[in-house]
XYZ file of C-alpha atoms in Angstrom:
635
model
C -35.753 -1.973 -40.492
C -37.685 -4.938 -39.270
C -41.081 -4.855 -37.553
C -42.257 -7.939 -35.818
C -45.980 -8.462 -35.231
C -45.968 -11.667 -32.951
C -49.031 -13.153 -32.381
C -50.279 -16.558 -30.512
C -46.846 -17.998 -30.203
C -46.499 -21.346 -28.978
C -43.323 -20.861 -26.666
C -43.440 -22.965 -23.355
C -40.312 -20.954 -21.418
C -40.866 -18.993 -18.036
C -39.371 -16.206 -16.511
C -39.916 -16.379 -12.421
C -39.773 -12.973 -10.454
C -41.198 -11.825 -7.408
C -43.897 -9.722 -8.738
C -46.409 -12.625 -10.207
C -45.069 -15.077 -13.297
C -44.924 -13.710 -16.030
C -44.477 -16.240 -19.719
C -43.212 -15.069 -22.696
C -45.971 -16.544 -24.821
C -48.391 -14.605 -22.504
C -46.285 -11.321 -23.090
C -45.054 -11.512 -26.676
C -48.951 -12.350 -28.022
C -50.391 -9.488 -29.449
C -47.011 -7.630 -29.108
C -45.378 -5.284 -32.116
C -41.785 -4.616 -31.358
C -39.375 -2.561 -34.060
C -36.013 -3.609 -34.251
C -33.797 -2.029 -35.969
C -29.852 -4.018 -36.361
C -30.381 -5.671 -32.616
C -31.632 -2.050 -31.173
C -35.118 -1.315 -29.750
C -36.539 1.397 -31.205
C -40.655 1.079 -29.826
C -42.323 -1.506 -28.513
C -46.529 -1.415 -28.047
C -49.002 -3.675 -27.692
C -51.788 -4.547 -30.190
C -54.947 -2.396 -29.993
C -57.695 -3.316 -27.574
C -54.681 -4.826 -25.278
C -54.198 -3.853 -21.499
C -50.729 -5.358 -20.096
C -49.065 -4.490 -17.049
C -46.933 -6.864 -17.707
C -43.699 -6.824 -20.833
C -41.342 -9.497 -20.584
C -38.187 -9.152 -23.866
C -36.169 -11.783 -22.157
C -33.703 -13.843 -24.203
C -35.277 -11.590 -27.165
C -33.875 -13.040 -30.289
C -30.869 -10.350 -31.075
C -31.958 -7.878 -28.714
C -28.513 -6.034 -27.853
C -29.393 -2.134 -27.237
C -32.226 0.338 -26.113
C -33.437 3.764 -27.464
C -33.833 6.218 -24.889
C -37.711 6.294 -26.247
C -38.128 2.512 -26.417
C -41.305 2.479 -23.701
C -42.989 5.098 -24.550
C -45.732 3.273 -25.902
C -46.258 0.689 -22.443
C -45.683 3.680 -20.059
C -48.584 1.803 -17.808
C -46.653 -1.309 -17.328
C -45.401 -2.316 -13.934
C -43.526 -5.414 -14.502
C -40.507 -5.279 -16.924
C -38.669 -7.928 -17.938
C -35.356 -7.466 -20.098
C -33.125 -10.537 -18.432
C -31.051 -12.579 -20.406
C -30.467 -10.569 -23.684
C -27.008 -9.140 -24.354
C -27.068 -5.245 -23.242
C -23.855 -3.598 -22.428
C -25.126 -0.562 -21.596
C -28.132 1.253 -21.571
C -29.073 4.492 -22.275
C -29.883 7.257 -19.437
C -33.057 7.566 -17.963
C -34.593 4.948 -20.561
C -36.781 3.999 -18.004
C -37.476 6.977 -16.431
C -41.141 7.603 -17.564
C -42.419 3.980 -16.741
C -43.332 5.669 -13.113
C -45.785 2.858 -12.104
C -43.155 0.260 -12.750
C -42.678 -2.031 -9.568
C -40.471 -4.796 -11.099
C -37.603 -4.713 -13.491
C -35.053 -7.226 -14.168
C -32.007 -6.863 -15.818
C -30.406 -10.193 -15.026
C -27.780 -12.306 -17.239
C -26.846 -9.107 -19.462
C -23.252 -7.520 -19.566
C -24.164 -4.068 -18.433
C -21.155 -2.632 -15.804
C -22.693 1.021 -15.290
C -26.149 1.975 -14.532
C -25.422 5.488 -13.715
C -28.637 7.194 -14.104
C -30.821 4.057 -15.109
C -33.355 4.057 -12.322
C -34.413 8.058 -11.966
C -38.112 8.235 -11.432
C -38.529 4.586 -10.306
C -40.028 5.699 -7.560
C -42.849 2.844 -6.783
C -40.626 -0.241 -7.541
C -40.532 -2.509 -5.564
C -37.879 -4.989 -7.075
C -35.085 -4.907 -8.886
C -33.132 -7.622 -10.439
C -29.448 -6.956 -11.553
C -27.689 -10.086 -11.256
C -25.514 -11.653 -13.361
C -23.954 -8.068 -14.607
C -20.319 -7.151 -14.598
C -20.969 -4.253 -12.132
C -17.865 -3.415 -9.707
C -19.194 -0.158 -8.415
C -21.973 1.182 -7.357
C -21.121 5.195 -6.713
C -22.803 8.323 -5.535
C -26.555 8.428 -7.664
C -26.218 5.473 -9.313
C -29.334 4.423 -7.393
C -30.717 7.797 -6.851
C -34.658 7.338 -6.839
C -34.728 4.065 -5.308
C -37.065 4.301 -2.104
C -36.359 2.350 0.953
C -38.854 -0.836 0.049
C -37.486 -1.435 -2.935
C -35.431 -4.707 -2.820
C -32.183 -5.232 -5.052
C -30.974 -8.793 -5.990
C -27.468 -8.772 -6.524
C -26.844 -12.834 -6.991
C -23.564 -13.761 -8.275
C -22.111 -10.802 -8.987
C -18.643 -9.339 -9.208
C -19.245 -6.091 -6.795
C -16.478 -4.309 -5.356
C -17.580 -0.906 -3.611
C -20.820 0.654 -2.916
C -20.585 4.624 -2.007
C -22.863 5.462 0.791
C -24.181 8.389 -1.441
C -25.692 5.556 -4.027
C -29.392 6.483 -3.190
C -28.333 9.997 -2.732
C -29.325 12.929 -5.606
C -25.388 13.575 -7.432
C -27.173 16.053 -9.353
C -27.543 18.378 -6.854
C -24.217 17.611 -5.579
C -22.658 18.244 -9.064
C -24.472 21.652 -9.460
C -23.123 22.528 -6.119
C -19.494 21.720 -6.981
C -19.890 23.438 -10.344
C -20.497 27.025 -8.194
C -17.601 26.300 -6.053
C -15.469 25.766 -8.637
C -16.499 28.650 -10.319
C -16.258 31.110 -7.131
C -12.743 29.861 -6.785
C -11.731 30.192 -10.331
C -10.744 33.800 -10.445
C -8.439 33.294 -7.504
C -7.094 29.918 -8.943
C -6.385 31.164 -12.142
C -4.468 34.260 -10.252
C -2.645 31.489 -8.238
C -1.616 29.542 -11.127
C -0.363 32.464 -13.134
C 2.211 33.180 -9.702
C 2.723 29.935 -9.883
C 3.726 29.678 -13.850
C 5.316 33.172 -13.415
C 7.790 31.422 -10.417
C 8.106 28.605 -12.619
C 9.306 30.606 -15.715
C 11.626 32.700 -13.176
C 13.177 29.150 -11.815
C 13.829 27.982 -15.570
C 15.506 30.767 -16.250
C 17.883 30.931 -13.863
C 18.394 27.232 -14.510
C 19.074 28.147 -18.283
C 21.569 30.944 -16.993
C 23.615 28.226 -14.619
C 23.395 25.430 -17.144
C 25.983 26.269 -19.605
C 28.947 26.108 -17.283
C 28.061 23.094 -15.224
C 27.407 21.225 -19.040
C 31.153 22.430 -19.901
C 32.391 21.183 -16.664
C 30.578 17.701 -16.974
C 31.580 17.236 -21.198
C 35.273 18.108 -20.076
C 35.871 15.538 -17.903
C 33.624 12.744 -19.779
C 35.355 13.395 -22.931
C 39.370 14.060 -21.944
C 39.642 11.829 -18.506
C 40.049 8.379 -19.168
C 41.528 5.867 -16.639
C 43.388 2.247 -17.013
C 43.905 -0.393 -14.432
C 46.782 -2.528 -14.794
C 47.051 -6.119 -12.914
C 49.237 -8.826 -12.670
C 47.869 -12.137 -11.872
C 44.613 -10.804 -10.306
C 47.346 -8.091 -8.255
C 46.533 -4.312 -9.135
C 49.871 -2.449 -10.055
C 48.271 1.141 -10.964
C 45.334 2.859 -11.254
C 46.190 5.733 -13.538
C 45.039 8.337 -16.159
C 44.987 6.808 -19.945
C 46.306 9.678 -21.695
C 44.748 10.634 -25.325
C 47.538 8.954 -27.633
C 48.608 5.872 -25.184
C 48.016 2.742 -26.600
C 46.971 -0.269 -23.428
C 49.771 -2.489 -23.005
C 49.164 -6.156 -22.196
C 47.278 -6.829 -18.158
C 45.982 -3.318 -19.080
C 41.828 -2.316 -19.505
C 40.544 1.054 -19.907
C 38.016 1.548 -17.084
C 35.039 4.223 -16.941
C 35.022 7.419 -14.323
C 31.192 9.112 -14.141
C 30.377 12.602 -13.784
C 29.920 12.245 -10.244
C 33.580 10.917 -9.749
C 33.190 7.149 -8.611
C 35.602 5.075 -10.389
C 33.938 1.499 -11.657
C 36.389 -1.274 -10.981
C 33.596 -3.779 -10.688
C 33.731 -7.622 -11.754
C 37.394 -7.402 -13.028
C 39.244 -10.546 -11.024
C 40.938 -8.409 -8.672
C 42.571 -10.158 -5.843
C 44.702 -8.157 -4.139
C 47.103 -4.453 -4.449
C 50.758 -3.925 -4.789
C 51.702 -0.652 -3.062
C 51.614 2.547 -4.207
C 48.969 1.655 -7.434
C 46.747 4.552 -6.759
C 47.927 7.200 -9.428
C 44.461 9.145 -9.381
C 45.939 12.128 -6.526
C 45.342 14.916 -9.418
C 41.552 14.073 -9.633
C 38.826 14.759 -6.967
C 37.831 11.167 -7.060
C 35.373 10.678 -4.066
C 34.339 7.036 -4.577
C 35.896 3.641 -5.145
C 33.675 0.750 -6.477
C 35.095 -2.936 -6.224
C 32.430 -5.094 -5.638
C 32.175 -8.691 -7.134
C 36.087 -9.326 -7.622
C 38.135 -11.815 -6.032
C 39.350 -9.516 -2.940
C 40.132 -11.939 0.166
C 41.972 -9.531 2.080
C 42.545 -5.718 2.863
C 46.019 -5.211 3.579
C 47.925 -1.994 4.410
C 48.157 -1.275 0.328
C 44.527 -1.423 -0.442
C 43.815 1.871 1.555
C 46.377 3.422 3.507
C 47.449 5.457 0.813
C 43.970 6.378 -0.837
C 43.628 10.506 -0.973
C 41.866 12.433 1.479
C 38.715 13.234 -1.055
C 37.859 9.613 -1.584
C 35.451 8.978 1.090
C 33.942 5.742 -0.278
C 35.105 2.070 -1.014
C 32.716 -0.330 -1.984
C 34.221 -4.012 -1.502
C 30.777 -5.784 -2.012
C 30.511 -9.275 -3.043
C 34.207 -9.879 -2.791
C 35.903 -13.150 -0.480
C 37.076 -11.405 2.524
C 37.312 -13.620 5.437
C 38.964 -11.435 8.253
C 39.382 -7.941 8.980
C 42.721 -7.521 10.642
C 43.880 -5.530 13.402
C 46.663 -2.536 12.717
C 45.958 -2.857 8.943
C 43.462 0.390 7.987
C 44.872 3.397 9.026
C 42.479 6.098 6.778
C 40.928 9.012 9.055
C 39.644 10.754 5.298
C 37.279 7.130 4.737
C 33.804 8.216 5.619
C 31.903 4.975 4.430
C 33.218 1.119 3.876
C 30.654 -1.244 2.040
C 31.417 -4.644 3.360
C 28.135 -6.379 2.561
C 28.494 -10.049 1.072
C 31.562 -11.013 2.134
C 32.586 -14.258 4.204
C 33.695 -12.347 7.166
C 33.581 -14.509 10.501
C 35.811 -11.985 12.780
C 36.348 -8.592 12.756
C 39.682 -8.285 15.289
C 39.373 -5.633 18.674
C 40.326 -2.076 16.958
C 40.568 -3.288 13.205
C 38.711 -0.126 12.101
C 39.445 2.262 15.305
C 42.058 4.043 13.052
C 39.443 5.179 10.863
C 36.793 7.859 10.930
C 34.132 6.084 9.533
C 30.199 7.403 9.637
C 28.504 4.700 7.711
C 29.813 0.662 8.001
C 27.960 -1.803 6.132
C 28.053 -5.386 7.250
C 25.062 -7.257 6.247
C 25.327 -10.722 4.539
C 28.449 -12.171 6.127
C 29.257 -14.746 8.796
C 29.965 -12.583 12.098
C 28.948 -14.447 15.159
C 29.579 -12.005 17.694
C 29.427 -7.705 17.875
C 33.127 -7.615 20.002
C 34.050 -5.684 17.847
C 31.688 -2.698 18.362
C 33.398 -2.111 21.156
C 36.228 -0.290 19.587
C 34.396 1.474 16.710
C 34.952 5.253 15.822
C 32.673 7.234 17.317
C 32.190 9.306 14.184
C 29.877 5.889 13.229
C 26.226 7.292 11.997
C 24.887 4.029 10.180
C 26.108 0.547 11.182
C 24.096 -2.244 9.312
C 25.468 -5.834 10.451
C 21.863 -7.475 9.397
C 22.179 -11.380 7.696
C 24.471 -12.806 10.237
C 24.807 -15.443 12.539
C 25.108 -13.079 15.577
C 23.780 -14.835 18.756
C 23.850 -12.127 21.784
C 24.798 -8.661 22.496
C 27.076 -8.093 24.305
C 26.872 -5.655 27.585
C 27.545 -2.209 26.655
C 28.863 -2.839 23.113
C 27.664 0.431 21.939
C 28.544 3.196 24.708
C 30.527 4.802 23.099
C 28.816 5.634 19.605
C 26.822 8.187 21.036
C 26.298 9.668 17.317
C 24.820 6.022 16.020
C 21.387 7.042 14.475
C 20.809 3.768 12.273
C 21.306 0.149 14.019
C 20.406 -2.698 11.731
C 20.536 -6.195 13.367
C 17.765 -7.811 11.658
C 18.407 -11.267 10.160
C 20.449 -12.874 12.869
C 19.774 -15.414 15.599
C 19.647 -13.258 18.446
C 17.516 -14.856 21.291
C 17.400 -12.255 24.451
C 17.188 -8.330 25.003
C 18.625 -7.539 28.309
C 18.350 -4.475 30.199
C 20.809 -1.453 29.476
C 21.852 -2.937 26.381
C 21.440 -0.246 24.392
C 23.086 2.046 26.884
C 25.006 5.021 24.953
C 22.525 5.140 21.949
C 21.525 8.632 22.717
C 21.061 9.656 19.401
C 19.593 6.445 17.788
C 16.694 7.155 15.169
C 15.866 3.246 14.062
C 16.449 -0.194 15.748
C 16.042 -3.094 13.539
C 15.948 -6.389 15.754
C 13.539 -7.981 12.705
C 13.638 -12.267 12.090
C 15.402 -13.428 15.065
C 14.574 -15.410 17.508
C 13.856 -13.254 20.217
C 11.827 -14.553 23.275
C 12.521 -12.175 26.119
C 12.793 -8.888 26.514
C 14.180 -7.007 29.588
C 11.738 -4.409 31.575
C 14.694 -2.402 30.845
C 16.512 -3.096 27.419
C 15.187 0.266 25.273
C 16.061 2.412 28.832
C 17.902 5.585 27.912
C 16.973 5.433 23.810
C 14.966 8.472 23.731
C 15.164 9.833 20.434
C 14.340 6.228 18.635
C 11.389 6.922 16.464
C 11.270 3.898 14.455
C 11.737 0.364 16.852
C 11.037 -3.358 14.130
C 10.775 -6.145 16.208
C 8.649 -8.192 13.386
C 9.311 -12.148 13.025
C 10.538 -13.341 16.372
C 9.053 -15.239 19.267
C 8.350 -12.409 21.427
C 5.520 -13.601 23.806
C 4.851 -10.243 26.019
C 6.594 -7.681 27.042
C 6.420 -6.214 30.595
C 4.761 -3.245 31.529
C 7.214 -0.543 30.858
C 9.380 -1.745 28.497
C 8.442 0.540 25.807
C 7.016 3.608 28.065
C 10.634 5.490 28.349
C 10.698 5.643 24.197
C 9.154 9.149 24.173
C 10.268 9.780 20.578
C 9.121 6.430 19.296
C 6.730 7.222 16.036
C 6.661 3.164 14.742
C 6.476 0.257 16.622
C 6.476 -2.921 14.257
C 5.686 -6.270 16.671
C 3.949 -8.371 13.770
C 4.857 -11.953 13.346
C 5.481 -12.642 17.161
C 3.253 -15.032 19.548
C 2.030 -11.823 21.435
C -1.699 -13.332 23.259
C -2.694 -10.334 25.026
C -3.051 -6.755 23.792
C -1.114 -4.620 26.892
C -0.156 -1.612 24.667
C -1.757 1.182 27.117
C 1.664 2.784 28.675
C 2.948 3.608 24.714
C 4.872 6.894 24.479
C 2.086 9.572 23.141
C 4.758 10.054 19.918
C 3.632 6.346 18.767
C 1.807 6.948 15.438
C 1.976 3.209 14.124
C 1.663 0.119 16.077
C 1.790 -3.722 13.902
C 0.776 -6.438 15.856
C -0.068 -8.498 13.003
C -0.120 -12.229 12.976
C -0.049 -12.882 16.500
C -2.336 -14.763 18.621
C -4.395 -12.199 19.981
C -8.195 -14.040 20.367
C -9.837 -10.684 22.412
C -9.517 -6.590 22.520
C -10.388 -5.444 25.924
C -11.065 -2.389 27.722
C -8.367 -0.036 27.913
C -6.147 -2.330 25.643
C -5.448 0.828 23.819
C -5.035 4.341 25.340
C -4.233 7.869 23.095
C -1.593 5.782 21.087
C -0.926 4.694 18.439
C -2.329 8.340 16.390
C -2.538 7.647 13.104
C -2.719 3.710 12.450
C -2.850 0.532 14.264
C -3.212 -2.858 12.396
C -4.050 -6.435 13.925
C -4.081 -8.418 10.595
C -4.208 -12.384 11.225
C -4.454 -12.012 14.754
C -7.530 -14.929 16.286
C -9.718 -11.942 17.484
C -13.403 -12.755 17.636
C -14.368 -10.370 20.037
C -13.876 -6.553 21.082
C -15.128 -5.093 24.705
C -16.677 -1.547 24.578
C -13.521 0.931 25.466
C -10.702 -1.492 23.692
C -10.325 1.870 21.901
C -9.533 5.384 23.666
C -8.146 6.467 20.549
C -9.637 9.806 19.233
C -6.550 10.167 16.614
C -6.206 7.735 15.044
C -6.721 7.316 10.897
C -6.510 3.391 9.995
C -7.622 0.477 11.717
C -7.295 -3.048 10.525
C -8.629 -6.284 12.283
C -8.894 -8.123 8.759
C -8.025 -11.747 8.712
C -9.393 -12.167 11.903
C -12.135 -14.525 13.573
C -15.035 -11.587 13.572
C -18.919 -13.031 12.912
C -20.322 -9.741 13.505
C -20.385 -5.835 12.989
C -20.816 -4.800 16.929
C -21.335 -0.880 17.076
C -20.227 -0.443 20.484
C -17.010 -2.337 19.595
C -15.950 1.012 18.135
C -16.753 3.544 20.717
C -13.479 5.847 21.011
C -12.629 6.136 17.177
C -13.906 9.612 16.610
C -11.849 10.005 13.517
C -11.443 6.791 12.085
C -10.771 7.017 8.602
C -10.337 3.361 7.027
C -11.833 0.515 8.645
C -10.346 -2.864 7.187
C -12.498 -6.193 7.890
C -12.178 -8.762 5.225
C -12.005 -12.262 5.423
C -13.434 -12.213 8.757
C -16.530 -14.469 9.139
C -19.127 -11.883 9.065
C -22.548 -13.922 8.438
C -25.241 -11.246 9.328
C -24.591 -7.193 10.063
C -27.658 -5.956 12.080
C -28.982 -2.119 13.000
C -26.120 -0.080 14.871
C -23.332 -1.660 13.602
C -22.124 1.733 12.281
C -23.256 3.496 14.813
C -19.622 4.937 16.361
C -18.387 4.912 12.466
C -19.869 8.076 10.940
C -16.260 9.141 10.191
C -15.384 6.846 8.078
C -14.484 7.049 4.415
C -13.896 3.499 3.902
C -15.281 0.120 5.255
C -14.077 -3.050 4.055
C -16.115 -6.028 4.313
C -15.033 -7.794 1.452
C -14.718 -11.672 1.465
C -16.925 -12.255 4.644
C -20.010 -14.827 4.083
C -23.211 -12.550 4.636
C -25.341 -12.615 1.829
C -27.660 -9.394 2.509
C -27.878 -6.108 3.621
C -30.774 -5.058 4.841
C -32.554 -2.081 5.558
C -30.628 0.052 8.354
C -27.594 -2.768 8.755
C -25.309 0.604 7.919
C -26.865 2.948 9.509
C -24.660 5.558 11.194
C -22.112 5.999 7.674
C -22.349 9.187 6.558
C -23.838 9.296 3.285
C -23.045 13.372 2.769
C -19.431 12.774 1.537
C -19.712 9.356 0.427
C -18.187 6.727 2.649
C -17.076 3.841 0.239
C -18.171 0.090 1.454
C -15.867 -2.446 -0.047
C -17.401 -5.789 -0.638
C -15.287 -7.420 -3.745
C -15.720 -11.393 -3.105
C -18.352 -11.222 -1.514
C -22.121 -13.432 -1.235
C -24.363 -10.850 -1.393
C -27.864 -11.595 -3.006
C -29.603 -8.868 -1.974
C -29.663 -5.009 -0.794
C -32.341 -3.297 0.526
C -32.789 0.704 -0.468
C -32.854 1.474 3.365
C -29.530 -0.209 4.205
C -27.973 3.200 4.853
C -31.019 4.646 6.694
C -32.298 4.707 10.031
C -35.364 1.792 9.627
């Protein structure tokens, strides 16, 4: 152990804080300190002594505190510990120097000071910066009074909880009684629940056994071969157990759920009659990535009525002839990543298909919807070069509930378009180069619930246009040129509305009426203003108006929100949040101001958050120097 007596040194070094200066030659004369392998065990002054006054900064190998270091100096009121290296500290170390009205912790490495500052009740300043504190939750600050100032320079913060000057003691007894009132009836609940559990594992155990036999039988007896000739495929057969493979031959793998893998194996084309596989319930067909430029008569004509699915992704096929595929038993045809240009008038009407798959070709035009099945559920024909479409192209597939057309160059919506899709779920139109829309282009789709529009050069859209889509649940409009927010005739289904990116500069009244219910979001939009009553929306859960043009908080701004959950406002240019700013945002559980330039928070800036459950304030990237223990109250 080492006791220091230090007397009358000469050392020339200030601290500055608000509370009078205080040197360390004036502090550390007459001072005896025990140290004790870097950690404080007392500190006192010599006899006949009366400081108010203890300054240990940059204490030569100070690194930790005992919980009874001050009980010696319990009169001081200024307490310097700044620039020493203490990770943490212990609880409620300072909780007996009552008359203390400054402390400063600066330049240290302590992240946490959960339950630092109890019984602080007169000071008046305190000094954290320089700390590696992110978060400042429920208590942490608990004690603090509303004069005491809190200098947060240069620090990494990320949240504050509403509930930081609040008691979490009292809160923690509290949910220790609820918990144990509901214990008896949770531990009856999770004994059902183990006793179902038990009950569904056994009847698991009991079905097991035969559906293992099933699954070993045909993984350890079935084995198939593929024979070609030049790149042509002669048969597709079983590989019986003693058969040695002849030359052209490979051995190719079937899995337990019956889809036969003839991927990456230079196929080019079929000779007739080389499916052998009738005996086994086969149900899918992989090729993808071979050398296929063509589907003739051979390659499915004669495929058995259980295989429902052929995969020819990532093969060469140009063309899709007319009177070729004749297969009413083919439920879905994977055509993605080809080179198809043209698909010829009726190529696939002999066919029953529900799903076709299209996507990543070089189709300019839909013609050929026109004479599609109208068993067709899912048609995805999204990364082409498709220009227009065409005037009632999809009457007839009145069971269509999936329409992906994303990724081409489409540049109009006309009216009626659409005319037939009565039982269309999701319209993709996402990354063309749409710039009108007709009043009357979504007019009969009344069961669409999800409608992505993103990426195109959609300036407005007439009053109307969306109002007949009474299932609609998402509307996606983001990355568009959209200047003015006209969104008050949406369908009471919408939940969602995007509207990101666009070149909205103002919210105005009644821009937003009922809908959407759950979340709208105006990310990277120019918006630096927002009229009282931009917001009738008593529903909704999420708002975001981040990445905006915002310089201030403006209560009234948020009138309408009456059970806003999640407010999102970074990198706006918020510079100074005054009194009432919350005042219409008492139901919030988050508020994100991070990256915005103001630098304090003063007393009653966020007044109106409710501080009973905790609202969490994010503030990560932020210039805050200062906090004021009132910020939260009504001052």
């Amino acid at each position: 152990m080492l006791t220091l007596i230090i007397c009358l040194l000469p050392l020339a070094s200030t601290v500055s804080v608000e509370v009078g200066e205080i040197s360390e030659a004036e502090t550390w004369k007459n001072l005896i300190v025990d140290i004790d392998n870097g950690t404080l065990k007392h500190v006192r002054f010599a006899e006949n002594t009366d400081y108010t006054k203890l300054n240990l900064s940059s204490f030569p190998g100070l690194r930790a505190l005992e919980k009874n270091s001050f009980d010696n100096v319990l009169d001081i009121e200024s307490l310097v510990l700044a620039n020493n290296s203490f990770t943490s500290l212990p609880d409620f170390v300072f909780s007996n120097l009552t008359k203390l009205k400054s402390l400063s912790l600066s330049d240290n490495q302590i992240s946490n000071v959960r339950n630092l500052f109890v019984g602080l009740e007169n000071l008046q300043l305190l000094d954290i910066s320089r700390n590696p504190i992110r978060h400042f939750g429920r208590g942490h600050l608990f004690s603090l009074t509303k004069s005491v100032r809190i200098l947060t320079n240069e620090n990494i913060l990320w949240s504050i909880s509403t509930g930081v000057f609040e008691n979490s003691f009292l809160k923690d007894a509290e949910e220790l009684k609820r918990l144990a009132a509901t214990q008896d009836q949770g531990n009856v609940k999770e004994n059902e629940k183990k006793e179902q559990e038990v009950e569904k594992a056994e009847i698991a155990t009991a079905e097991e056994p035969q559906d293992q036999k099933i699954v070993e039988t045909l993984s350890e007896h079935t084995r198939l071969k593929i024979c070609k000739s030049d790149g042509i495929v002669t048969s597709l057969e079983i590989f019986s157990k003693d058969e040695e493979l002849v030359e052209g031959c490979v051995q190719v793998p079937v899995d337990i759920s019956m889809q036969v893998s003839l991927v990456e194996l230079g196929i080019k084309g079929f000779q007739e009659d080389w499916y052998r596989l009738q005996s086994l319930p086969i149900v899918s067909l992989d090729l993808s990535n071979n050398e296929i430029a063509e589907i003739t008569k051979e390659t499915l004509n004669d495929l058995p009525s259980g295989l429902t699915y052929v995969n020819f992704q990532g093969n060469k096929i140009r063309k899709i002839w007319s009177q070729v595929i004749e297969n009413d038993h083919l439920n879905v045809l994977n055509l993605r990543n080809n080179l198809i240009e043209e698909i010829e008038e009726g190529a696939l009407a002999k066919t029953n298909l529900r799903e076709l798959y299209l996507a990543g070709n070089q189709l300019k035009s839909l013609d050929f919807v026109f004479s599609l099945p109208n068993s067709l559920t899912v048609l995805l024909a999204n990364g082409n070069h498709i220009i227009s479409i065409p005037d009632g192209a999809f009457s007839k597939l009145f069971r269509l509930n999936y329409l992906y057309l994303d990724d081409n160059k489409i540049e109009a919506v006309q009216n009626d378009v659409f005319q037939g899709l009565v039982s269309l779920l999701t319209l993709t139109l996402a990354r063309n180069d749409i710039k009108t829309i007709g009043p009357s282009a979504f007019r009969g789709l009344r069961t669409l619930q999800t409608l992505d529009l993103r990426h195109n050069s959609i300036h407005d859209l007439r009053k109307g246009t969306l109002a007949e889509l009474i299932g609609l649940k998402q509307l996606n409009l983001s990355n568009n040129k959209i200047v003015k927010a006209t969104f008050a005739d949406l369908a009471r289904s919408v939940d969602s509305l995007h509207l990101d990116y666009n070149e909205i500069d103002i919210l105005e009244e009644g821009n937003f009426v009922q809908t959407p219910t759950s979340t709208l979001s105006l990310t990277g939009n120019r918006i630096s203003s927002i009229m009282r009553g931009a917001f009738n929306l008593p529903t909704l859960r999420d708002l975001y108006l981040n990445n905006n043009t915002l310089t201030t908080i403006e209560g009234d701004s948020y009138e309408g929100l009456n059970r806003l959950r999640r407010l999102w406002l970074s990198e706006n240019k918020i510079s100074e949040i005054r009194k009432g700013a919350c005042k219409n945002l008492g139901s919030l559980y988050i508020l994100d101001i991070s990256k915005n330039p103001f630098q304090k928070l003063e007393n009653g800036a966020l007044y109106g958050l409710n501080t009973a459950f905790g609202t969490s304030l994010y503030i990560y990237q932020n210039n805050l120097t200062e906090i004021q223990g009132g910020v939260f109250d009504d001052i």
